[in-house]
CSV table of C-alpha atoms in Angstrom, one decimal:
chain,number,residue,atom,x,y,z
X,835,MET,CA,-36.6,-20.3,-5.3
X,836,ASN,CA,-37.8,-16.7,-5.4
X,837,ILE,CA,-34.7,-15.6,-3.4
X,838,LEU,CA,-32.5,-17.5,-5.8
X,839,ILE,CA,-34.1,-15.6,-8.7
X,840,ALA,CA,-33.6,-12.3,-6.7
X,841,LEU,CA,-29.9,-13.1,-6.2
X,842,ILE,CA,-29.1,-13.6,-9.9
X,843,PRO,CA,-29.2,-9.8,-10.8
X,844,ALA,CA,-27.0,-9.0,-7.9
X,845,LEU,CA,-24.5,-11.7,-8.8
X,846,GLY,CA,-24.5,-10.8,-12.5
X,847,TRP,CA,-24.2,-7.0,-12.1
X,848,GLY,CA,-21.7,-7.4,-9.3
X,849,THR,CA,-19.4,-9.8,-11.2
X,850,MET,CA,-19.5,-8.0,-14.5
X,851,PRO,CA,-16.9,-5.4,-13.5
X,852,LEU,CA,-14.7,-8.2,-12.1
X,853,ILE,CA,-14.9,-10.2,-15.3
X,854,THR,CA,-14.1,-7.2,-17.6
X,855,GLY,CA,-11.4,-6.2,-15.1
X,856,LYS,CA,-9.7,-9.6,-15.3
X,857,ILE,CA,-9.9,-9.7,-19.1
X,858,GLY,CA,-8.7,-6.2,-19.4
X,859,GLY,CA,-8.7,-4.1,-22.6
X,860,SER,CA,-9.8,-0.6,-23.3
X,861,PRO,CA,-13.2,0.9,-22.5
X,862,VAL,CA,-14.1,0.3,-26.2
X,863,ASN,CA,-13.3,-3.4,-25.8
X,864,GLN,CA,-15.3,-3.6,-22.6
X,865,ILE,CA,-18.5,-1.8,-23.7
X,866,PHE,CA,-18.6,-3.8,-27.0
X,867,GLY,CA,-18.3,-7.0,-25.0
X,868,ILE,CA,-21.2,-5.9,-22.8
X,869,GLY,CA,-23.3,-5.0,-25.8
X,870,ALA,CA,-22.6,-8.2,-27.7
X,871,GLY,CA,-23.0,-10.5,-24.8
X,872,ALA,CA,-26.2,-8.8,-23.6
X,873,SER,CA,-27.6,-8.9,-27.1
X,874,LEU,CA,-27.0,-12.7,-27.3
X,875,ILE,CA,-29.0,-13.1,-24.1
X,876,GLY,CA,-31.7,-10.9,-25.5
X,877,LEU,CA,-31.9,-13.0,-28.6
X,878,ILE,CA,-32.1,-16.3,-26.6
X,879,ALA,CA,-34.8,-14.8,-24.3
X,880,TYR,CA,-36.8,-13.6,-27.4
X,881,ILE,CA,-36.7,-17.1,-28.9
X,882,PHE,CA,-38.0,-18.7,-25.8
X,883,THR,CA,-40.6,-16.1,-24.7
X,884,HIS,CA,-41.9,-14.7,-28.1
X,885,PRO,CA,-42.9,-11.3,-26.6
X,886,THR,CA,-44.8,-8.7,-28.6
X,887,ILE,CA,-43.9,-5.0,-28.7
X,888,SER,CA,-45.2,-2.0,-30.7
X,889,THR,CA,-43.0,-0.4,-33.3
X,890,ALA,CA,-42.7,2.9,-31.3
X,891,ALA,CA,-41.8,1.1,-28.1
X,892,PHE,CA,-39.2,-1.0,-30.0
X,893,TRP,CA,-37.3,2.0,-31.3
X,894,LEU,CA,-37.6,3.9,-28.0
X,895,SER,CA,-36.1,0.9,-26.3
X,896,VAL,CA,-33.2,0.8,-28.8
X,897,LEU,CA,-32.6,4.5,-28.1
X,898,CYS,CA,-32.7,3.9,-24.3
X,899,GLY,CA,-30.2,1.1,-24.6
X,900,ALA,CA,-27.9,3.3,-26.7
X,901,LEU,CA,-28.0,6.1,-24.1
X,902,TRP,CA,-27.3,3.5,-21.3
X,903,THR,CA,-23.9,3.0,-22.9
X,904,VAL,CA,-22.9,6.6,-21.9
X,905,GLY,CA,-23.2,5.6,-18.2
X,906,GLN,CA,-21.4,2.3,-18.7
X,907,ILE,CA,-18.6,3.8,-20.7
X,908,GLY,CA,-18.2,6.3,-17.9
X,909,GLN,CA,-17.8,3.5,-15.4
X,910,PHE,CA,-15.3,1.6,-17.5
X,911,ILE,CA,-13.1,4.7,-17.9
X,912,SER,CA,-13.4,5.4,-14.2
X,913,PHE,CA,-12.3,1.8,-13.4
X,914,LYS,CA,-9.0,2.6,-15.1
X,915,HIS,CA,-8.5,5.9,-13.2
X,916,ILE,CA,-9.8,5.2,-9.7
X,917,GLY,CA,-10.5,1.4,-9.6
X,918,VAL,CA,-13.6,-0.7,-9.4
X,919,SER,CA,-13.8,-0.6,-5.6
X,920,ASN,CA,-14.0,3.2,-5.7
X,921,THR,CA,-16.1,3.6,-8.9
X,922,ILE,CA,-19.0,1.3,-8.0
X,923,PRO,CA,-20.0,2.8,-4.7
X,924,LEU,CA,-19.8,6.4,-6.1
X,925,SER,CA,-21.7,5.3,-9.3
X,926,THR,CA,-24.4,3.6,-7.2
X,927,VAL,CA,-24.9,6.7,-5.1
X,928,PHE,CA,-25.1,9.0,-8.2
X,929,GLN,CA,-27.7,6.6,-9.8
X,930,LEU,CA,-29.8,6.3,-6.6
X,931,VAL,CA,-29.8,10.1,-5.9
X,932,GLY,CA,-30.4,11.1,-9.5
X,933,ASN,CA,-33.2,8.5,-10.0
X,934,SER,CA,-34.9,9.5,-6.8
X,935,ILE,CA,-34.9,13.2,-7.7
X,936,ILE,CA,-36.2,12.4,-11.2
X,937,GLY,CA,-38.9,10.2,-9.6
X,938,VAL,CA,-40.0,12.9,-7.2
X,939,LEU,CA,-40.0,15.8,-9.7
X,940,ILE,CA,-41.3,14.1,-12.8
X,941,PHE,CA,-43.1,10.9,-11.9
X,942,GLY,CA,-44.6,11.9,-8.5
X,943,ASP,CA,-42.7,9.4,-6.3
X,944,TRP,CA,-42.5,9.8,-2.5
X,945,ALA,CA,-46.0,11.3,-2.3
X,946,GLY,CA,-46.7,12.8,1.1
X,947,VAL,CA,-44.5,14.4,3.7
X,948,LYS,CA,-43.6,11.2,5.5
X,949,SER,CA,-42.3,9.5,2.3
X,950,LYS,CA,-40.2,12.6,1.4
X,951,ILE,CA,-38.7,12.7,4.9
X,952,ILE,CA,-37.8,9.0,4.8
X,953,GLY,CA,-36.4,9.4,1.2
X,954,ILE,CA,-34.3,12.5,2.0
X,955,ILE,CA,-32.8,10.9,5.2
X,956,ALA,CA,-32.1,7.7,3.2
X,957,LEU,CA,-30.2,9.7,0.5
X,958,ILE,CA,-28.2,11.5,3.1
X,959,ILE,CA,-27.1,8.1,4.5
X,960,VAL,CA,-26.2,7.0,1.0
X,961,ILE,CA,-24.1,10.1,0.4
X,962,VAL,CA,-22.3,9.8,3.7
X,963,GLY,CA,-21.6,6.1,2.8
X,964,ALA,CA,-20.1,7.2,-0.5
X,965,LEU,CA,-17.8,9.7,1.2
X,966,PHE,CA,-16.6,7.0,3.5
X,967,THR,CA,-15.7,4.7,0.6
X,968,SER,CA,-13.6,7.4,-1.0
X,969,VAL,CA,-11.4,7.9,2.1
X,970,SER,CA,-7.7,7.5,1.2
X,971,ASP,CA,-4.5,7.6,3.2
X,972,GLN,CA,-2.2,8.5,0.3
X,973,LYS,CA,-2.4,11.8,-1.7
X,974,GLU,CA,-1.7,10.0,-5.0
X,975,LYS,CA,-4.6,7.7,-4.4
X,976,LYS,CA,-7.1,10.4,-3.5
X,977,ILE,CA,-10.1,10.6,-5.8
X,978,SER,CA,-9.9,13.9,-7.7
X,979,ALA,CA,-12.8,16.2,-8.2
X,980,SER,CA,-12.5,15.9,-11.9
X,981,ALA,CA,-12.8,12.1,-11.7
X,982,VAL,CA,-16.0,12.4,-9.6
X,983,LEU,CA,-17.4,15.1,-11.9
X,984,PHE,CA,-16.7,12.9,-15.0
X,985,LEU,CA,-18.5,9.9,-13.4
X,986,LEU,CA,-21.4,12.1,-12.4
X,987,CYS,CA,-21.9,13.5,-15.9
X,988,THR,CA,-21.8,10.1,-17.6
X,989,THR,CA,-24.3,8.8,-15.0
X,990,ILE,CA,-26.9,10.7,-17.0
X,991,GLY,CA,-27.1,7.7,-19.3
X,992,PHE,CA,-28.1,5.5,-16.4
X,993,TRP,CA,-30.7,8.0,-15.2
X,994,VAL,CA,-32.4,7.9,-18.7
X,995,TYR,CA,-32.3,4.1,-18.7
X,996,SER,CA,-33.8,3.8,-15.2
X,997,SER,CA,-36.6,6.4,-15.9
X,998,PHE,CA,-37.4,4.9,-19.3
X,999,PRO,CA,-39.9,2.3,-18.1
X,1000,ASN,CA,-42.1,5.0,-16.6
X,1001,ILE,CA,-42.8,6.5,-20.0
X,1002,PRO,CA,-46.5,5.7,-20.8
X,1003,VAL,CA,-45.9,4.1,-24.2
X,1004,ILE,CA,-43.3,1.8,-22.5
X,1005,LYS,CA,-45.4,1.1,-19.4
X,1006,GLN,CA,-47.9,-0.7,-21.7
X,1007,GLN,CA,-45.3,-3.2,-22.9
X,1008,SER,CA,-44.1,-6.3,-21.1
X,1009,GLY,CA,-40.6,-6.4,-19.6
X,1010,THR,CA,-39.6,-9.3,-21.8
X,1011,GLY,CA,-40.9,-7.3,-24.8
X,1012,ILE,CA,-38.6,-4.3,-24.4
X,1013,PHE,CA,-35.6,-6.4,-23.3
X,1014,LEU,CA,-34.2,-7.4,-26.7
X,1015,PRO,CA,-34.4,-3.9,-28.3
X,1016,GLU,CA,-32.7,-2.4,-25.2
X,1017,MET,CA,-29.9,-4.9,-25.5
X,1018,LEU,CA,-29.6,-4.2,-29.3
X,1019,GLY,CA,-29.5,-0.5,-28.4
X,1020,ILE,CA,-26.5,-1.1,-26.1
X,1021,LEU,CA,-24.7,-2.9,-28.8
X,1022,LEU,CA,-25.5,-0.1,-31.3
X,1023,GLY,CA,-24.2,2.5,-28.8
X,1024,ALA,CA,-21.0,0.4,-28.2
X,1025,ILE,CA,-20.3,0.1,-32.0
X,1026,ILE,CA,-20.8,3.9,-32.5
X,1027,TYR,CA,-18.5,4.7,-29.6
X,1028,GLY,CA,-15.9,2.2,-30.9
X,1029,LEU,CA,-16.0,3.7,-34.4
X,1030,PHE,CA,-15.3,7.2,-33.1
X,1031,ALA,CA,-13.0,6.3,-30.2
X,1032,ASP,CA,-10.8,3.5,-31.6
X,1033,ARG,CA,-11.6,1.5,-34.7
X,1034,HIS,CA,-8.6,-0.7,-34.2
X,1035,ALA,CA,-10.2,-2.1,-31.1
X,1036,PHE,CA,-12.5,-4.3,-33.3
X,1037,PHE,CA,-9.4,-6.3,-34.3
X,1038,GLU,CA,-8.3,-6.9,-30.7
X,1039,LYS,CA,-8.8,-10.2,-28.8
X,1040,GLN,CA,-10.1,-8.4,-25.7
X,1041,GLN,CA,-13.0,-6.9,-27.8
X,1042,TYR,CA,-14.5,-10.4,-27.9
X,1043,LEU,CA,-13.3,-11.9,-24.7
X,1044,ASN,CA,-15.3,-9.2,-22.9
X,1045,ILE,CA,-18.5,-10.8,-24.3
X,1046,LEU,CA,-18.3,-13.0,-21.2
X,1047,GLY,CA,-19.0,-9.9,-19.1
X,1048,GLY,CA,-21.9,-9.0,-21.3
X,1049,LEU,CA,-23.4,-12.5,-20.8
X,1050,ALA,CA,-23.3,-12.0,-17.1
X,1051,TRP,CA,-24.9,-8.5,-17.4
X,1052,GLY,CA,-27.5,-9.8,-19.8
X,1053,VAL,CA,-28.5,-12.7,-17.6
X,1054,ALA,CA,-28.8,-10.4,-14.6
X,1055,GLY,CA,-31.0,-7.9,-16.6
X,1056,PHE,CA,-33.3,-10.6,-17.8
X,1057,ALA,CA,-33.5,-12.3,-14.4
X,1058,TYR,CA,-34.5,-8.9,-12.8
X,1059,ILE,CA,-37.7,-8.9,-14.9
X,1060,PHE,CA,-38.8,-12.1,-13.3
X,1061,SER,CA,-37.5,-11.2,-9.8
X,1062,ALA,CA,-39.7,-8.1,-9.9
X,1063,GLN,CA,-42.7,-10.2,-10.9
X,1064,VAL,CA,-42.3,-12.9,-8.2
X,1065,ASN,CA,-40.8,-10.7,-5.4
X,1066,GLY,CA,-42.3,-7.3,-6.1
X,1067,ASN,CA,-40.4,-4.2,-7.3
X,1068,THR,CA,-39.3,-3.2,-3.8
X,1069,SER,CA,-37.9,-6.5,-2.7
X,1070,ALA,CA,-36.3,-7.1,-6.1
X,1071,PHE,CA,-34.6,-3.7,-5.9
X,1072,ILE,CA,-33.3,-4.4,-2.4
X,1073,TRP,CA,-31.7,-7.6,-3.4
X,1074,THR,CA,-29.9,-6.0,-6.4
X,1075,GLN,CA,-28.0,-3.7,-3.9
X,1076,LEU,CA,-25.8,-6.7,-3.1
X,1077,ASN,CA,-24.1,-6.1,-6.4
X,1078,VAL,CA,-22.4,-3.1,-4.7
X,1079,VAL,CA,-20.9,-5.4,-2.1
X,1080,ILE,CA,-19.8,-8.0,-4.6
X,1081,ALA,CA,-18.2,-5.5,-7.0
X,1082,THR,CA,-16.5,-3.4,-4.3
X,1083,PHE,CA,-14.9,-6.3,-2.4
X,1084,GLY,CA,-14.3,-8.2,-5.6
X,1085,GLY,CA,-12.2,-5.2,-6.8
X,1086,ILE,CA,-10.2,-5.4,-3.6
X,1087,PHE,CA,-9.7,-9.2,-3.3
X,1088,ILE,CA,-9.9,-10.3,-6.9
X,1089,LEU,CA,-8.5,-7.4,-8.8
X,1090,HIS,CA,-6.1,-6.6,-6.0
X,1091,GLU,CA,-6.9,-3.0,-5.5
X,1092,HIS,CA,-4.9,-2.2,-2.4
X,1093,LYS,CA,-6.5,-0.5,0.6
X,1094,SER,CA,-4.9,0.1,4.0
X,1095,LYS,CA,-6.6,-1.0,7.2
X,1096,ARG,CA,-8.0,2.4,7.8
X,1097,GLU,CA,-9.3,2.6,4.2
X,1098,MET,CA,-10.8,-0.8,4.5
X,1099,PHE,CA,-12.6,0.2,7.7
X,1100,TYR,CA,-14.2,3.2,6.0
X,1101,THR,CA,-15.0,1.2,2.8
X,1102,ILE,CA,-16.9,-1.4,4.8
X,1103,LEU,CA,-18.7,1.2,6.8
X,1104,GLY,CA,-19.5,3.1,3.6
X,1105,ILE,CA,-20.9,0.1,1.9
X,1106,VAL,CA,-23.1,-0.8,4.9
X,1107,LEU,CA,-24.5,2.8,4.8
X,1108,ILE,CA,-25.0,2.7,1.0
X,1109,VAL,CA,-27.0,-0.6,1.3
X,1110,ILE,CA,-29.0,0.6,4.3
X,1111,GLY,CA,-29.8,3.9,2.5
X,1112,SER,CA,-30.7,2.2,-0.7
X,1113,VAL,CA,-33.1,-0.2,1.0
X,1114,ALA,CA,-34.6,2.7,2.9
X,1115,THR,CA,-35.4,4.6,-0.3
X,1116,SER,CA,-37.5,1.6,-1.4
X,1117,PHE,CA,-39.9,2.3,1.6
X,1118,ALA,CA,-40.2,6.0,1.0
């Protein structure tokens, strides 16, 4: 049962890009769908769990969720430019490297020489894996430096979201307590983005069909809270890395993002290295 709980976040976060990719629409449509769907899951979770949360933690959680949208919008825009199968591995690497550096410099993670050596080696493995997934045989398909830089800059939103639980005022709260305000923050960030980027999107069918992707993301996020409780943070994190496999190969086989035999070989090798490196950082 514990393994099944651990698989839910990987499945939800891995299938979300595939659902939104199949439904289509603009990044405004897609980020609104995530915010609305995740907020619905948050409301349902709140009704059944009745968690408590301080006022300060509530509003910090809303802010954190709103900042998370920066990272997700960056992903959705990148999906359009370089595809899901290229975006997800790169985004995963940027998140892992950035979160690890923040953890070491600010929160004192990887204490001791041995831990730092393991962590650095793991990150190098992850980076090499990302380079392999970006191998392309055709010039027009090569991932541009500007596309990589854009994805890296927007990943800042994910870094904030991941570091957020380490803030003292939030550490005192339960995971179920901060879940709903975080989801409401995502919806708020999505609405603000939509109002500035494309107000007409609110009248488009894809704006609301993409809620299905938000439901998948929300279920995954809520399940992760319980996975961490029953499996431990390290094991729960390791299982979530399967989402990279699901999203990458789903982009190839479900969204029909073409790759040559050589590209496929390096993609598989890169994904294997990313998963190995991700798992290794958990033991640093």
